Short mmCIF file of C-alpha atoms in Angstrom, two decimals:
data_model
loop_
_atom_site.label_atom_id
_atom_site.label_comp_id
_atom_site.label_asym_id
_atom_site.label_seq_id
_atom_site.Cartn_x
_atom_site.Cartn_y
_atom_site.Cartn_z
CA MET A 23 -140.03 -30.82 16.07
CA PRO A 24 -138.61 -27.45 16.92
CA ASN A 25 -141.04 -24.97 18.19
CA SER A 26 -141.78 -21.66 16.57
CA SER A 27 -139.62 -19.62 18.92
CA THR A 28 -136.59 -21.60 18.02
CA LEU A 29 -137.25 -21.19 14.36
CA SER A 30 -137.77 -17.49 14.81
CA ALA A 31 -134.43 -17.19 16.55
CA ARG A 32 -132.68 -19.08 13.77
CA LEU A 33 -134.35 -16.98 11.14
CA GLU A 34 -133.31 -13.81 12.87
CA ARG A 35 -129.72 -15.06 13.07
CA GLU A 36 -129.70 -15.93 9.38
CA LEU A 37 -131.12 -12.56 8.54
CA ASN A 38 -128.40 -10.86 10.57
CA ARG A 39 -125.77 -12.98 8.90
CA ASN A 40 -127.12 -12.13 5.49
CA ALA A 41 -127.08 -8.47 6.42
CA GLN A 42 -123.44 -8.76 7.47
CA LEU A 43 -122.58 -10.59 4.26
CA ARG A 44 -124.26 -7.86 2.24
CA GLN A 45 -122.23 -5.28 4.10
CA GLU A 46 -119.04 -7.23 3.48
CA ILE A 47 -119.95 -7.65 -0.18
CA GLU A 48 -120.62 -3.91 -0.41
CA SER A 49 -117.33 -3.23 1.30
CA LEU A 50 -115.51 -5.56 -1.09
CA ARG A 51 -117.26 -3.91 -4.05
CA ARG A 52 -116.11 -0.51 -2.87
CA ARG A 53 -112.58 -1.85 -2.45
CA CYS A 54 -112.66 -3.38 -5.90
CA ASN A 55 -113.78 -0.04 -7.28
CA GLU A 56 -110.95 1.67 -5.47
CA ASP A 57 -108.50 -0.97 -6.72
CA ASP A 58 -109.79 -0.49 -10.25
CA GLU A 59 -109.26 3.22 -9.94
CA MET A 60 -105.77 2.64 -8.54
CA LEU A 61 -105.05 0.12 -11.28
CA THR A 62 -106.23 2.60 -13.84
CA THR A 63 -103.98 5.23 -12.30
CA LEU A 64 -101.02 2.86 -12.25
CA SER A 65 -101.70 1.85 -15.84
CA LYS A 66 -101.66 5.50 -16.84
CA ARG A 67 -98.43 5.99 -14.93
CA LEU A 68 -96.92 2.88 -16.57
CA GLU A 69 -97.85 4.20 -19.97
CA GLU A 70 -96.33 7.54 -19.09
CA GLY A 71 -93.14 5.75 -17.77
CA THR A 72 -92.92 3.69 -20.94
CA GLU A 73 -93.24 6.82 -23.04
CA LEU A 74 -90.62 8.55 -20.85
CA GLN A 75 -88.30 5.52 -21.11
CA ALA A 76 -88.65 5.53 -24.88
CA SER A 77 -87.93 9.23 -24.93
CA LEU A 78 -84.91 8.79 -22.68
CA HIS A 79 -83.69 5.88 -24.80
CA MET A 80 -83.86 8.07 -27.87
CA GLN A 81 -82.02 10.85 -26.06
CA THR A 82 -79.40 8.35 -24.74
CA SER A 83 -78.84 6.98 -28.22
CA GLY A 84 -78.32 10.49 -29.52
CA LEU A 85 -75.92 11.32 -26.71
CA GLN A 86 -73.99 8.04 -27.24
CA THR A 87 -73.61 8.92 -30.91
CA LYS A 88 -72.27 12.35 -29.93
CA VAL A 89 -69.90 10.72 -27.37
CA ASP A 90 -68.59 8.31 -30.00
CA ARG A 91 -68.02 11.15 -32.45
CA LEU A 92 -66.26 13.19 -29.76
CA ALA A 93 -64.14 10.14 -28.73
CA ASP A 94 -63.04 9.60 -32.34
CA LYS A 95 -62.26 13.27 -32.70
CA LEU A 96 -60.32 13.26 -29.41
CA ALA A 97 -58.37 10.12 -30.44
CA ARG A 98 -57.42 11.75 -33.75
CA ARG A 99 -56.41 14.93 -31.93
CA ASP A 100 -54.37 12.91 -29.35
CA LYS A 101 -52.59 11.06 -32.14
CA THR A 102 -51.78 14.32 -33.89
CA GLN A 103 -50.63 15.98 -30.66
CA LYS A 104 -48.57 12.91 -29.68
CA ALA A 105 -46.78 12.96 -33.03
CA GLU A 106 -46.17 16.69 -32.61
CA TYR A 107 -44.88 16.22 -29.05
CA GLU A 108 -42.58 13.39 -30.15
CA ARG A 109 -41.24 15.60 -32.95
CA ARG A 110 -40.64 18.41 -30.47
CA ILE A 111 -39.01 16.00 -27.96
CA VAL A 112 -36.63 14.70 -30.64
CA ALA A 113 -35.78 18.25 -31.61
CA VAL A 114 -35.18 19.23 -27.97
CA VAL A 115 -33.03 16.11 -27.35
CA ASN A 116 -30.95 16.85 -30.43
CA GLU A 117 -30.55 20.43 -29.34
CA ARG A 118 -29.62 19.26 -25.83
CA ASP A 119 -26.98 16.86 -27.23
CA ILE A 120 -25.53 19.63 -29.37
CA LEU A 121 -25.41 21.97 -26.36
CA ALA A 122 -23.86 19.21 -24.18
CA SER A 123 -21.21 18.57 -26.83
CA LYS A 124 -20.45 22.28 -27.01
CA LEU A 125 -20.33 22.39 -23.20
CA ARG A 126 -17.89 19.47 -23.08
CA MET A 127 -15.72 21.14 -25.68
CA ALA A 128 -15.84 24.35 -23.67
CA GLU A 129 -14.96 22.50 -20.45
CA ALA A 130 -12.11 20.71 -22.21
CA SER A 131 -10.85 24.05 -23.45
CA VAL A 132 -11.07 25.43 -19.92
CA GLU A 133 -9.23 22.36 -18.55
CA ARG A 134 -6.51 22.75 -21.18
CA ALA A 135 -6.23 26.39 -20.31
CA ARG A 136 -6.01 25.53 -16.61
CA ALA A 137 -3.44 22.81 -17.35
CA VAL A 138 -1.38 25.28 -19.35
CA GLU A 139 -1.74 27.78 -16.52
CA ASP A 140 -0.74 25.14 -13.94
CA THR A 141 2.18 24.09 -16.13
CA ILE A 142 3.30 27.68 -16.36
CA LYS A 143 2.91 28.10 -12.60
CA THR A 144 4.75 24.81 -11.99
CA ALA A 145 7.51 25.82 -14.37
CA ASP A 146 7.78 29.19 -12.65
CA GLU A 147 7.85 27.45 -9.26
CA LYS A 148 10.49 24.99 -10.47
CA ILE A 149 12.54 27.85 -11.84
CA ARG A 150 12.20 29.67 -8.53
CA VAL A 151 13.11 26.53 -6.54
CA ALA A 152 15.99 25.80 -8.91
CA GLU A 153 17.26 29.34 -8.48
CA GLU A 154 16.95 29.04 -4.71
CA ARG A 155 18.73 25.66 -4.78
CA ALA A 156 21.40 27.08 -7.05
CA GLN A 157 21.90 29.95 -4.63
CA THR A 158 21.93 27.52 -1.70
CA ALA A 159 24.32 25.19 -3.52
CA SER A 160 26.54 28.11 -4.39
CA SER A 161 26.55 29.18 -0.76
CA GLN A 162 27.23 25.60 0.35
CA VAL A 163 30.06 25.23 -2.17
CA THR A 164 31.55 28.48 -0.95
CA ALA A 165 31.19 27.33 2.67
CA VAL A 166 32.66 23.90 1.91
CA GLN A 167 35.55 25.48 0.03
CA LYS A 168 36.19 27.73 3.01
CA GLN A 169 35.93 24.74 5.37
CA LEU A 170 38.34 22.73 3.25
CA LEU A 171 40.73 25.66 3.11
CA ASP A 172 40.50 26.09 6.89
CA LEU A 173 40.91 22.36 7.37
CA LYS A 174 43.93 22.19 5.08
CA THR A 175 45.44 25.15 6.88
CA ASP A 176 44.74 23.53 10.26
CA ILE A 177 46.18 20.18 9.18
CA ALA A 178 49.23 21.82 7.64
CA ALA A 179 49.76 23.88 10.79
CA ARG A 180 49.59 20.80 13.03
CA SER A 181 51.84 18.36 11.28
CA GLY A 182 51.10 18.20 7.59
CA GLN A 183 50.05 14.57 8.07
CA HIS A 184 46.73 12.75 8.33
CA ASP A 185 45.60 10.89 11.40
CA ASN A 186 46.67 7.59 9.85
CA VAL A 187 46.09 4.22 11.46
CA SER A 188 48.31 1.29 10.59
CA ASP A 189 47.00 -1.69 8.66
CA GLN A 190 47.70 -3.88 11.68
CA GLU A 191 45.46 -1.74 13.88
CA ILE A 192 42.72 -1.96 11.26
CA LEU A 193 43.18 -5.74 11.09
CA ASP A 194 42.86 -5.90 14.86
CA MET A 195 39.59 -3.96 14.68
CA MET A 196 38.31 -6.27 11.91
CA ASN A 197 39.19 -9.35 13.94
CA LYS A 198 37.46 -7.85 16.96
CA LEU A 199 34.31 -7.19 14.91
CA ASN A 200 34.21 -10.79 13.68
CA HIS A 201 34.87 -12.02 17.21
CA LEU A 202 32.04 -9.87 18.61
CA VAL A 203 29.58 -11.10 15.98
CA GLN A 204 30.52 -14.74 16.56
CA ASN A 205 30.38 -14.48 20.35
CA TRP A 206 27.04 -12.68 20.29
CA CYS A 207 25.46 -15.32 18.06
CA VAL A 208 26.90 -18.19 20.12
CA ASN A 209 25.86 -16.72 23.48
CA SER A 210 22.41 -15.68 22.26
CA PHE A 211 21.33 -18.67 20.15
CA ARG A 212 23.49 -21.67 21.03
CA LYS A 213 20.77 -23.26 23.16
CA VAL A 214 17.84 -22.21 20.98
CA LYS A 215 15.88 -25.13 19.54
CA ILE A 216 15.26 -24.65 15.84
CA ASP A 217 12.62 -26.27 13.64
CA PRO A 218 14.24 -26.24 10.16
CA HIS A 219 10.90 -26.48 8.39
CA ARG A 220 9.64 -23.22 9.89
CA MET A 221 12.70 -21.12 9.10
CA VAL A 222 11.85 -20.26 5.50
CA CYS A 223 8.36 -19.05 6.53
CA ARG A 224 9.88 -16.85 9.22
CA TYR A 225 12.45 -15.55 6.75
CA GLU A 226 9.85 -14.56 4.15
CA LYS A 227 8.06 -12.35 6.70
CA ILE A 228 11.14 -10.15 7.26
CA ALA A 229 11.27 -7.29 4.74
CA ALA A 230 14.88 -6.33 5.54
CA LEU A 231 16.18 -9.69 4.22
CA GLN A 232 14.22 -10.00 0.98
CA GLU A 233 17.13 -8.84 -1.21
CA ALA A 234 19.60 -11.32 0.33
CA LYS A 235 19.48 -14.18 -2.19
CA LEU A 236 22.21 -16.22 -0.47
CA LEU A 237 20.46 -15.98 2.90
CA ARG A 238 17.16 -17.05 1.31
CA LYS A 239 18.83 -20.28 0.14
CA LEU A 240 20.28 -20.85 3.60
CA TYR A 241 16.89 -20.53 5.29
CA ALA A 242 15.06 -22.47 2.58
CA THR A 243 17.28 -25.50 3.30
CA PHE A 244 18.11 -24.69 6.89
CA ASP A 245 20.87 -26.88 8.35
CA THR A 246 20.92 -26.94 12.16
CA SER A 247 24.55 -28.10 12.12
CA ILE A 248 25.62 -24.65 10.86
CA LYS A 249 22.91 -22.58 12.54
CA ILE A 250 25.45 -20.29 14.29
CA PHE A 251 27.21 -19.63 10.97
CA THR A 252 23.82 -18.88 9.40
CA PHE A 253 22.95 -16.42 12.16
CA GLN A 254 26.40 -14.80 11.83
CA ALA A 255 25.79 -14.33 8.12
CA THR A 256 22.42 -12.73 8.88
CA VAL A 257 23.83 -10.30 11.45
CA LEU A 258 26.67 -9.33 9.09
CA TYR A 259 24.20 -8.66 6.28
CA LEU A 260 22.30 -6.26 8.56
CA LEU A 261 25.58 -4.57 9.61
CA MET A 262 26.79 -3.89 6.06
CA PRO A 263 24.81 -0.62 5.56
CA ILE A 264 27.25 0.90 8.08
CA PHE A 265 30.11 0.22 5.65
CA ASP A 266 28.16 0.84 2.44
CA THR A 267 27.90 4.58 3.07
CA TYR A 268 30.74 7.09 3.18
CA PHE A 269 29.48 9.00 6.23
CA PHE A 270 27.23 6.86 8.44
CA GLY A 271 24.75 8.58 10.74
CA LEU A 272 25.06 12.16 9.50
CA PRO A 273 22.40 14.69 10.58
CA GLU A 274 19.73 15.44 7.98
CA GLU A 275 21.27 18.80 7.10
CA LEU A 276 24.61 17.13 6.25
CA LYS A 277 23.23 14.21 4.20
CA GLY A 278 24.37 16.12 1.12
CA LEU A 279 27.96 15.17 1.97
CA ASP A 280 27.25 11.49 1.40
CA THR A 281 25.34 12.25 -1.80
CA ALA A 282 28.23 14.39 -3.01
CA ALA A 283 30.70 11.60 -2.19
CA TRP A 284 28.80 9.15 -4.39
CA GLU A 285 28.61 11.72 -7.18
CA MET A 286 32.35 12.38 -6.99
CA GLU A 287 33.37 8.78 -6.34
CA SER A 288 36.49 7.84 -8.26
CA LEU A 289 39.79 6.19 -7.40
CA THR A 290 41.74 9.42 -7.28
CA THR A 291 44.08 10.89 -4.73
CA ALA A 292 42.09 14.15 -4.68
CA PHE A 293 38.86 12.36 -3.78
CA ASN A 294 40.58 10.39 -1.02
CA GLU A 295 42.03 13.60 0.43
CA TRP A 296 38.59 15.25 0.36
CA ARG A 297 37.00 12.26 2.08
CA ALA A 298 39.69 12.02 4.77
CA MET A 299 39.64 15.77 5.41
CA THR A 300 35.83 15.79 5.66
CA TYR A 301 36.02 13.08 8.33
CA GLU A 302 38.72 15.08 10.08
CA PHE A 303 36.63 18.24 9.93
CA LEU A 304 33.55 16.48 11.35
CA ARG A 305 35.66 14.93 14.09
CA LYS A 306 37.22 18.27 15.10
CA SER A 307 34.22 20.56 14.43
CA ASP A 308 32.76 23.01 16.94
CA ASN A 309 30.80 21.72 19.91
CA ASP A 310 27.35 22.39 18.42
CA LEU A 311 28.02 20.52 15.15
CA LYS A 312 29.85 17.75 16.96
CA LYS A 313 26.91 17.29 19.35
CA ARG A 314 24.40 17.13 16.48
CA CYS A 315 26.57 14.58 14.69
CA GLN A 316 26.85 12.48 17.85
CA VAL A 317 23.08 12.56 18.45
CA SER A 318 22.34 11.61 14.83
CA GLN A 319 24.94 8.83 14.88
CA ALA A 320 23.56 7.43 18.15
CA LYS A 321 20.07 7.41 16.62
CA ALA A 322 21.32 5.60 13.50
CA GLN A 323 23.18 3.05 15.65
CA ALA A 324 20.04 2.45 17.72
CA GLN A 325 18.08 1.79 14.52
CA VAL A 326 20.62 -0.82 13.39
CA VAL A 327 20.53 -2.45 16.84
CA GLU A 328 16.72 -2.52 16.80
CA GLN A 329 16.60 -4.02 13.30
CA ILE A 330 19.07 -6.79 14.19
CA PHE A 331 17.27 -7.40 17.50
CA LYS A 332 13.81 -7.72 15.90
CA THR A 333 15.08 -9.74 12.93
CA MET A 334 16.96 -12.31 15.00
CA SER A 335 14.12 -12.60 17.52
CA ALA A 336 11.68 -13.28 14.68
CA LEU A 337 13.97 -15.81 13.00
CA THR A 338 14.82 -17.78 16.13
CA GLY A 339 11.48 -17.39 17.88
CA SER A 340 13.31 -16.52 21.09
CA THR A 341 13.44 -13.52 23.40
CA ILE A 342 16.87 -11.87 23.53
CA SER A 343 17.90 -10.89 27.04
CA GLU A 344 18.70 -7.33 28.07
CA GLU A 345 22.34 -8.33 28.62
CA HIS A 346 22.64 -9.66 25.07
CA GLU A 347 20.92 -6.55 23.75
CA GLN A 348 23.57 -4.42 25.47
CA THR A 349 26.29 -6.60 23.94
CA LEU A 350 24.67 -6.07 20.54
CA SER A 351 24.82 -2.29 21.07
CA THR A 352 28.55 -2.58 21.79
CA LEU A 353 28.99 -4.67 18.64
CA VAL A 354 27.22 -2.09 16.44
CA GLU A 355 29.16 0.75 18.08
CA HIS A 356 32.43 -1.03 17.23
CA ALA A 357 31.29 -1.51 13.62
CA VAL A 358 30.57 2.23 13.34
CA SER A 359 33.98 3.07 14.86
CA LEU A 360 35.69 0.78 12.35
CA SER A 361 33.75 2.41 9.49
CA GLN A 362 34.88 5.88 10.65
CA VAL A 363 38.50 4.78 11.01
CA LEU A 364 38.45 3.41 7.47
CA GLY A 365 36.88 6.63 6.18
CA ARG A 366 39.58 8.82 7.77
CA GLN A 367 42.42 7.05 5.96
CA PRO A 368 43.96 8.54 2.78
CA ALA A 369 43.86 5.10 1.17
CA THR A 370 40.52 3.54 0.19
CA TYR A 371 39.40 0.64 2.40
CA ARG A 372 36.42 -1.44 1.31
CA CYS A 373 34.71 -3.75 3.80
CA PHE A 374 32.14 -5.90 2.01
CA LEU A 375 30.33 -9.22 1.66
CA PRO A 376 30.84 -10.99 -1.70
CA GLN A 377 27.80 -10.67 -3.93
CA ALA A 378 26.47 -12.61 -6.92
CA ILE A 379 26.92 -10.72 -10.19
CA ASP A 380 25.02 -12.45 -13.00
CA LYS A 381 23.37 -15.34 -11.16
CA ASP A 382 22.00 -16.24 -7.77
CA ALA A 383 24.98 -18.39 -6.76
CA ILE A 384 28.32 -16.92 -5.62
CA GLU A 385 31.29 -18.82 -6.99
CA PHE A 386 34.20 -19.30 -4.62
CA GLU A 387 37.09 -16.92 -5.38
CA SER A 388 40.31 -17.84 -3.63
CA THR A 389 41.82 -14.34 -3.94
CA THR A 390 39.14 -12.74 -1.75
CA MET A 391 37.65 -15.73 0.10
CA GLU A 392 38.75 -18.36 2.59
CA ASN A 393 36.80 -21.61 2.87
CA LEU A 394 36.47 -22.55 6.54
CA MET A 395 35.77 -26.16 5.57
CA ASP A 396 38.53 -26.40 2.96
CA ASP A 397 39.32 -29.92 1.79
CA GLN A 398 42.60 -30.39 -0.03
CA GLU A 399 41.15 -33.29 -1.99
CA SER A 400 38.52 -31.01 -3.51
CA ASP A 401 41.08 -28.74 -5.22
CA GLY A 402 40.18 -28.12 -8.83
CA ILE A 403 36.46 -28.70 -8.27
CA THR A 404 34.20 -25.70 -8.82
CA LYS A 405 32.56 -24.65 -5.58
CA ASP A 406 29.72 -22.29 -4.72
CA VAL A 407 29.60 -20.23 -1.56
CA ARG A 408 26.95 -21.49 0.82
CA CYS A 409 27.37 -19.07 3.69
CA ILE A 410 29.49 -15.92 4.33
CA VAL A 411 30.69 -15.91 7.93
CA SER A 412 32.84 -12.73 7.92
CA PRO A 413 33.41 -9.84 5.48
CA ALA A 414 36.41 -9.14 3.26
CA LEU A 415 38.61 -6.03 3.54
CA ILE A 416 40.46 -4.61 0.54
CA LYS A 417 42.85 -1.65 0.53
CA GLN A 418 43.40 0.45 -2.57
CA GLY A 419 46.24 2.97 -2.79
CA GLY A 420 49.25 3.79 -0.66
CA GLU A 421 49.50 5.29 2.79
CA ARG A 422 48.94 8.82 1.42
CA GLY A 423 46.18 7.83 -1.02
CA GLU A 424 48.44 7.58 -4.04
CA ASP A 425 48.92 4.65 -6.46
CA MET A 426 45.21 3.83 -6.59
CA GLU A 427 45.80 1.05 -9.09
CA VAL A 428 47.49 -0.95 -6.31
CA GLU A 429 45.03 -3.27 -4.52
CA ASN A 430 45.73 -5.46 -1.51
CA VAL A 431 43.40 -7.98 0.12
CA LEU A 432 44.00 -7.41 3.83
CA VAL A 433 41.29 -9.80 5.04
CA LYS A 434 39.62 -12.54 3.04
CA ALA A 435 35.94 -13.20 3.54
CA LYS A 436 35.46 -16.40 5.53
CA VAL A 437 32.91 -18.62 3.82
CA LEU A 438 31.43 -22.10 3.84
CA CYS A 439 31.39 -23.74 0.43
CA VAL A 440 29.38 -26.48 -1.18
CA GLU A 441 30.59 -28.40 -4.21
CA GLU A 442 28.65 -27.72 -7.39
CA ASP A 443 27.25 -31.26 -7.71
CA SER A 444 26.28 -31.68 -4.05
CA ASP A 445 22.67 -30.60 -4.70
CA ASP A 446 22.27 -33.43 -7.19
CA ASP A 447 23.67 -35.92 -4.70
CA ASP A 448 21.27 -34.72 -2.05
CA SER A 449 18.30 -35.04 -4.35
CA MET A 450 19.30 -38.62 -5.20
CA ASP A 451 19.43 -39.51 -1.53
#
């Protein structure tokens, strides 16, 4: 059994523990009291918050009602203002359109006024220019009349005769021209290899040949067996402008002479005398005028040479040598000399290549053409000209320019013909 001291110790410990428990209980009671007080305080605050929330809810509801009323009022006002703005916009747009229309009408009126003013100015300028031209023309007419009078006086004082050249000399010059053209083509292109299928494409690229219908046919169905004849025809076509004008290579200030010649052109003795005397005057003019004429003529000749040179180089695809280019210059110079000799004669000489009138084909005409491949067995059969190898030369009038109704064919155009039905035969083959 435990002794009394042990029991006393246990009792004392229990008493101490009980004392501690009482203290803890007292402490917990105090805390509970404090918590009750705090809970009471929080409850009061919760009640106050609830009351405040209810009050705020009532205030919010009132404010929301006011906001809704204001929103409805604002929407109605916006609708009214929008309608008013749209009405004003429509009115402004209509007013703008009316003003724009008035502005366009005003601008049109201004433009018409300016056009009338410009027309008046243009008319005044044209009148002024016409008056100046009339004065210039009058001065030129007076000068030409004086020149003609001086020329007639000079010619009468010398011999009373023109510087005539016989028909035989002219024929010799024509034959030389044809010979020069033929020789130049032979020497330049005899050894050139030609692809017939490419010729028409090359031809179409050359602007200077686009009006030559007969040449187009030749190059479209290029025949290598007559290539030299074809090239001769091409060179002659490019030479013809030398003979198609009355005064080839005049300076710019004298171009009016050629224009006047075409305006006055008629088969009259008076016109022939004027033409011959004008050539004579230009040939025997003072050094300054003669030099200007020579420079202008040399420039025109060089242009013809360059055109033939470029055209034939493009057609044949070959490079023409410097020697052949020099020969070409001699050829063109001879053509110009022949043209001037023909122009100085009292009679009218016409050097030309036959042309198609109403259709593309040129029908063979025995009075002005000679078929180089003539076949006696084909007499009576209609033939078309295939290629023109040399030009024709016709003389109208007598040695002094009289009897203009008289016409003589001095040189027939040399041509190659094809019978009318040969194309059908070829197509059947």
